[in-house]
Each structure stands twice: as C-alpha cells, then as structure tokens.
Short mmCIF file of C-alpha atoms and ligand atoms in Angstrom, two decimals:
data_model
loop_
_atom_site.label_atom_id
_atom_site.label_comp_id
_atom_site.label_asym_id
_atom_site.label_seq_id
_atom_site.Cartn_x
_atom_site.Cartn_y
_atom_site.Cartn_z
CA MET A 1 -7.81 15.37 1.39
CA GLY A 2 -5.47 18.11 0.24
CA PRO A 3 -5.53 21.95 -1.13
CA PRO A 4 -6.84 22.78 -4.51
CA GLY A 5 -4.29 21.60 -7.09
CA ALA A 6 -2.78 18.91 -4.73
CA GLY A 7 -3.91 16.25 -7.36
CA LYS A 8 -7.00 14.82 -5.51
CA GLY A 9 -9.09 14.56 -8.71
CA THR A 10 -6.25 13.21 -10.85
CA GLN A 11 -5.55 10.63 -8.15
CA ALA A 12 -9.14 9.54 -7.66
CA LYS A 13 -9.59 9.16 -11.48
CA LEU A 14 -6.39 6.65 -11.55
CA ILE A 15 -7.69 4.78 -8.58
CA ILE A 16 -11.24 4.27 -9.89
CA ALA A 17 -9.84 3.08 -13.32
CA GLU A 18 -7.80 0.43 -11.26
CA HIS A 19 -10.17 -0.56 -8.46
CA ASN A 20 -13.51 -0.17 -10.30
CA LEU A 21 -15.14 2.06 -7.52
CA PRO A 22 -17.55 4.92 -7.77
CA HIS A 23 -15.71 8.32 -7.88
CA ILE A 24 -17.55 10.56 -5.80
CA SER A 25 -16.39 14.23 -6.43
CA THR A 26 -18.69 16.91 -4.89
CA GLY A 27 -16.94 19.43 -7.06
CA ASP A 28 -17.80 17.49 -10.24
CA MET A 29 -21.44 16.89 -9.15
CA PHE A 30 -21.83 20.71 -8.55
CA ARG A 31 -20.35 21.54 -12.02
CA GLU A 32 -22.62 19.20 -13.58
CA ALA A 33 -25.61 20.64 -12.03
CA ILE A 34 -24.35 24.14 -12.94
CA LYS A 35 -23.89 22.88 -16.60
CA ASN A 36 -27.31 21.44 -16.59
CA GLN A 37 -28.68 24.58 -14.80
CA THR A 38 -30.67 22.49 -12.26
CA PRO A 39 -31.96 24.23 -8.98
CA LEU A 40 -28.78 22.74 -7.15
CA GLY A 41 -26.63 24.23 -9.88
CA VAL A 42 -28.27 27.65 -9.51
CA ILE A 43 -27.40 27.62 -5.76
CA ALA A 44 -23.80 26.15 -6.10
CA ALA A 45 -22.71 28.59 -8.86
CA LYS A 46 -23.19 31.47 -6.28
CA PHE A 47 -20.47 29.97 -4.36
CA ILE A 48 -18.25 28.17 -6.55
CA ASN A 49 -17.25 30.89 -8.99
CA ASP A 50 -15.51 33.05 -6.55
CA GLY A 51 -13.87 30.13 -4.63
CA HIS A 52 -16.22 29.72 -1.54
CA LEU A 53 -17.64 26.73 -0.23
CA VAL A 54 -21.13 25.68 -1.05
CA PRO A 55 -23.15 25.56 2.45
CA ASP A 56 -22.80 22.39 4.48
CA ASP A 57 -26.56 21.44 4.47
CA VAL A 58 -26.59 21.56 0.48
CA THR A 59 -23.33 19.54 0.24
CA ILE A 60 -24.33 16.90 2.92
CA GLY A 61 -27.74 16.38 1.23
CA LEU A 62 -26.06 15.68 -2.22
CA VAL A 63 -23.53 13.30 -0.64
CA ARG A 64 -26.24 11.38 1.47
CA GLU A 65 -28.26 10.81 -1.70
CA ARG A 66 -25.31 9.73 -3.60
CA LEU A 67 -24.11 7.18 -0.97
CA SER A 68 -27.55 5.67 -0.86
CA GLN A 69 -27.26 4.37 -4.28
CA ASP A 70 -26.48 0.74 -5.03
CA ASP A 71 -23.14 1.11 -6.58
CA CYS A 72 -21.74 2.50 -3.28
CA ALA A 73 -22.34 -0.82 -1.49
CA LYS A 74 -19.17 -2.20 -2.34
CA GLY A 75 -17.04 1.00 -1.32
CA PHE A 76 -16.47 4.37 -2.89
CA ILE A 77 -13.60 7.09 -3.32
CA LEU A 78 -14.80 10.53 -1.92
CA ASP A 79 -12.79 13.35 -3.45
CA GLY A 80 -13.42 16.95 -2.19
CA PHE A 81 -15.74 15.68 0.54
CA PRO A 82 -15.70 16.18 3.60
CA ARG A 83 -14.29 19.77 3.64
CA THR A 84 -15.52 20.88 6.98
CA ILE A 85 -15.89 19.56 10.43
CA PRO A 86 -19.67 19.43 10.30
CA GLN A 87 -19.20 17.54 6.92
CA ALA A 88 -16.83 15.07 8.61
CA GLU A 89 -19.25 14.59 11.42
CA ALA A 90 -22.26 13.96 8.91
CA LEU A 91 -20.23 11.66 6.89
CA ASP A 92 -19.47 9.55 9.94
CA THR A 93 -23.41 9.28 10.53
CA LEU A 94 -23.81 8.56 6.64
CA THR A 95 -21.32 5.68 6.53
CA LYS A 96 -22.68 3.99 9.61
CA GLU A 97 -26.26 4.07 8.04
CA ILE A 98 -24.89 2.29 4.89
CA GLY A 99 -22.35 0.08 7.01
CA ARG A 100 -19.43 1.40 5.01
CA PRO A 101 -17.05 3.08 7.42
CA ILE A 102 -14.28 5.35 5.90
CA SER A 103 -11.23 2.85 5.79
CA SER A 104 -8.48 5.37 5.11
CA VAL A 105 -8.10 9.08 4.53
CA ILE A 106 -5.31 10.14 2.20
CA ASN A 107 -3.85 13.59 2.60
CA ILE A 108 -1.72 14.89 -0.43
CA ASP A 109 0.56 17.40 1.18
CA THR A 110 1.69 19.87 -1.65
CA PRO A 111 3.67 23.24 -1.00
CA ARG A 112 1.76 26.55 -1.93
CA GLU A 113 3.82 27.92 -4.52
CA MET A 114 3.30 24.64 -6.60
CA LEU A 115 -0.42 24.86 -6.32
CA PHE A 116 -0.48 28.16 -7.97
CA GLU A 117 1.72 26.85 -10.89
CA ARG A 118 -0.57 23.76 -11.16
CA ILE A 119 -3.88 25.50 -11.12
CA GLY A 120 -2.71 28.34 -13.34
CA GLY A 121 -1.80 25.74 -16.13
CA ARG A 122 -4.77 23.46 -15.29
CA ARG A 123 -7.17 22.50 -18.23
CA VAL A 124 -9.89 19.96 -17.94
CA CYS A 125 -11.98 18.13 -20.53
CA LYS A 126 -15.51 19.85 -20.93
CA VAL A 127 -17.02 16.33 -21.56
CA CYS A 128 -15.37 13.70 -19.82
CA GLY A 129 -13.45 15.66 -17.12
CA ALA A 130 -10.02 14.15 -17.88
CA PRO A 131 -7.43 16.35 -16.26
CA TYR A 132 -4.44 18.30 -18.29
CA HIS A 133 -1.83 20.91 -17.68
CA ILE A 134 -0.35 23.10 -20.40
CA VAL A 135 3.14 22.34 -19.50
CA THR A 136 3.34 19.00 -17.41
CA ARG A 137 0.36 17.02 -18.79
CA LYS A 138 -0.12 18.35 -22.23
CA PRO A 139 -2.73 16.65 -24.74
CA LYS A 140 -1.45 15.19 -28.02
CA VAL A 141 -3.43 18.08 -29.85
CA GLU A 142 -3.72 21.38 -28.23
CA GLY A 143 -7.07 22.11 -26.75
CA VAL A 144 -8.42 18.75 -27.44
CA CYS A 145 -8.83 15.60 -24.87
CA ASP A 146 -7.01 12.63 -25.92
CA LYS A 147 -9.51 10.25 -24.33
CA CYS A 148 -12.80 11.67 -25.91
CA GLY A 149 -11.97 14.48 -28.29
CA GLY A 150 -13.67 16.99 -26.07
CA GLU A 151 -12.71 20.62 -25.76
CA LEU A 152 -10.33 21.40 -23.10
CA ILE A 153 -11.20 24.47 -20.87
CA GLN A 154 -10.15 26.33 -17.86
CA ARG A 155 -12.25 26.03 -14.74
CA LYS A 156 -13.88 29.43 -13.73
CA ASP A 157 -12.58 29.15 -10.42
CA ASP A 158 -8.92 28.55 -11.61
CA ASN A 159 -8.07 32.00 -11.66
CA GLU A 160 -5.54 33.71 -9.01
CA GLU A 161 -7.89 35.41 -6.97
CA ALA A 162 -10.51 32.58 -6.55
CA LEU A 163 -7.33 30.23 -5.70
CA ALA A 164 -6.17 32.46 -3.14
CA THR A 165 -9.91 32.55 -1.46
CA ARG A 166 -9.92 28.85 -1.88
CA LEU A 167 -6.50 28.21 -0.09
CA ASP A 168 -7.46 30.45 2.78
CA ILE A 169 -10.92 28.58 3.23
CA TYR A 170 -8.75 25.37 3.13
CA ILE A 171 -6.57 26.31 6.00
CA LYS A 172 -9.42 27.69 8.06
CA ASP A 173 -12.17 25.27 7.42
CA THR A 174 -10.71 22.14 5.80
CA ALA A 175 -7.09 21.51 7.36
CA PRO A 176 -8.75 21.17 10.88
CA ILE A 177 -10.33 17.86 9.61
CA LEU A 178 -6.81 16.40 9.25
CA ASP A 179 -6.61 16.10 12.98
CA TYR A 180 -10.13 14.81 13.30
CA TYR A 181 -8.94 11.68 11.08
CA GLU A 182 -5.43 11.63 12.69
CA LYS A 183 -7.26 11.14 16.12
CA LYS A 184 -9.27 8.04 14.49
CA GLY A 185 -6.01 6.60 13.33
CA LEU A 186 -7.13 6.96 9.45
CA LEU A 187 -4.92 9.59 8.08
CA HIS A 188 -2.00 8.76 5.83
CA THR A 189 -0.11 11.91 4.55
CA LEU A 190 1.75 11.56 1.41
CA ASP A 191 4.22 14.03 -0.51
CA GLY A 192 2.34 15.64 -3.24
CA THR A 193 5.56 16.47 -5.25
CA ILE A 194 6.68 12.98 -6.19
CA GLY A 195 4.75 12.97 -9.38
CA ALA A 196 1.34 11.40 -10.35
CA ASP A 197 2.62 7.79 -10.87
CA ASN A 198 4.43 7.51 -7.90
CA LEU A 199 1.83 9.08 -5.76
CA MET A 200 -0.75 6.50 -7.32
CA LYS A 201 1.65 3.66 -6.10
CA GLU A 202 1.81 4.95 -2.74
CA ILE A 203 -1.85 5.22 -2.56
CA ASP A 204 -2.36 1.79 -4.01
CA LYS A 205 -0.16 0.47 -1.05
CA ILE A 206 -2.52 2.23 1.67
CA LEU A 207 -5.58 0.85 -0.10
CA GLU A 208 -4.27 -2.49 -0.11
CA ALA A 209 -3.41 -2.38 3.47
CA THR A 210 -6.65 -1.01 4.60
CA LYS A 211 -8.99 -2.77 2.69
P1 LIG B 301 -13.20 20.68 -6.32
O1 LIG B 301 -13.57 20.46 -7.50
O2 LIG B 301 -13.13 19.72 -5.34
O3 LIG B 301 -12.02 21.78 -6.33
O4 LIG B 301 -14.42 21.80 -5.91
C1 LIG B 301 -14.71 22.93 -6.58
C2 LIG B 301 -15.77 23.89 -5.67
O5 LIG B 301 -16.72 23.04 -5.56
C3 LIG B 301 -14.92 24.13 -4.57
O6 LIG B 301 -14.18 25.30 -4.40
C4 LIG B 301 -16.43 24.46 -3.63
O7 LIG B 301 -17.01 25.97 -3.97
C5 LIG B 301 -17.27 23.58 -4.10
N1 LIG B 301 -17.22 22.44 -3.50
C6 LIG B 301 -16.73 20.95 -3.57
N2 LIG B 301 -16.88 20.13 -2.81
C7 LIG B 301 -17.37 20.80 -1.60
C8 LIG B 301 -17.76 20.59 -0.22
N3 LIG B 301 -17.26 19.31 0.23
N4 LIG B 301 -18.32 21.41 0.38
C9 LIG B 301 -18.48 22.73 0.02
N5 LIG B 301 -18.11 23.11 -1.08
C10 LIG B 301 -17.61 22.29 -2.03
#
C-alpha cells in the first residue's frame, strides 16, 4: 500500500527477484491490456489515463482470475490492489477460496511533495517495465533500459493533473483500507524516504517474520 510514487512497484520487483513469487500488479495488467488493445484494455484506458480508478467489478474479476492460476498456490505479492474497501473485502473472500490468506500488508508512507518529484521524473521500460528516474535512478544510456535495451517512456498518467487526481482518490478511497488492515493486525507502516535499498531490507524482515 502507498500513494502513487511511494515505490510500491520498485519494491515489489525487488521482492519477487529475491523470493521468487508472482508479482500481481493490477496497474501493469491494465497497461498490458491497453497495449494489446483487448476488451479489458479498452475499458481500462477510459479510467487510467486521467487518473481515475477502474471500476471495482472489472478489477476484482481480473484479480480473481489471476489468483486462481497455479503459480499463486505458493504465495504472491499484490501491488496496487486492493485500492477500495469493496476490493479489500473481495480479496478476503478470494484468498479464503484459495486457502492463502494475506500474511502482511506493507504501507509505504511518503510525503506528498516527494511524490510529485518522483512521479515527474519517473520513466519505465516499455518492454520489461523496469523503473527509472531521470535524477535518482538514471539508466547507463539515456532513454535505454539497462536490463533489456528497451525504450524508456513516461506513463500517460504521470503528469501533474492526473497525479493530483490520483492522490485525491488515494486519500478518499484507498487510505481507509489502512484502518481495515490495522484492525486485522496485518498492517506494517514503513518510512518511504529511507531509500529503495533500506526499504527493501525492512520489507524483507517483515516478510521473514510473517511467513
Ligand atoms: P498503478 O500502476 O498501480 O499506479 O496503477 C495505474 C492505474 O491503474 C491507476 O491509477 C488506476 O487507474 C488503475 N488501477 C490499478 N490498480 C487498480 C485497482 N486496484 N483498482 C482500480 N484501478 C486500478
């Protein structure tokens, strides 16, 4: 959990590399569907580009299908889901169905000014999705992914207007989930300003302790 720009995707990618778990990012799944112009992509594009949430029924259906796949039987990292209380409630049902309850919820707490800085300079690889930043996480060759040579692009929803909408939606619809998981005793809040490597170490400790 955490607002846009908190580092959820970056951390999820570091964790999956270490723990060999599937990375379930609803944002990545929607972007892939948009790229391939599937029926899901056509629906998702209407909401994503200006920073709105994709409707719950569509998003929950997508996650239900993904969690039912064999590779999720040994665990998974959810990134960007749930984002509303109805999604969190649906996730409780889905995880019961597959006998894999959520073991920990990690919240990356990051100040608002920092989010604008990070999102404004954020670039991602068009091919493999690896994250970069024009100041703090530069590729070796400008505009080119270190890992796969793919082109680095700026996400359509990474502009100031869409980010302001995404932050408002985060406060209104997503932040209440923190309370939901706090009450269940699953929430771990970490400081998002300590740098990606330090954050990864903190997350690792939580994952080890809650395995
Ligand atoms: P992200 O890559 O997680 O920042 O997601 C990018 C965009 O995808 C969001 O701003 C939403 O428009 C959409 N999206 C991703 N996950 C969800 C979700 N759980 N519920 C609704 N919309 C979502």
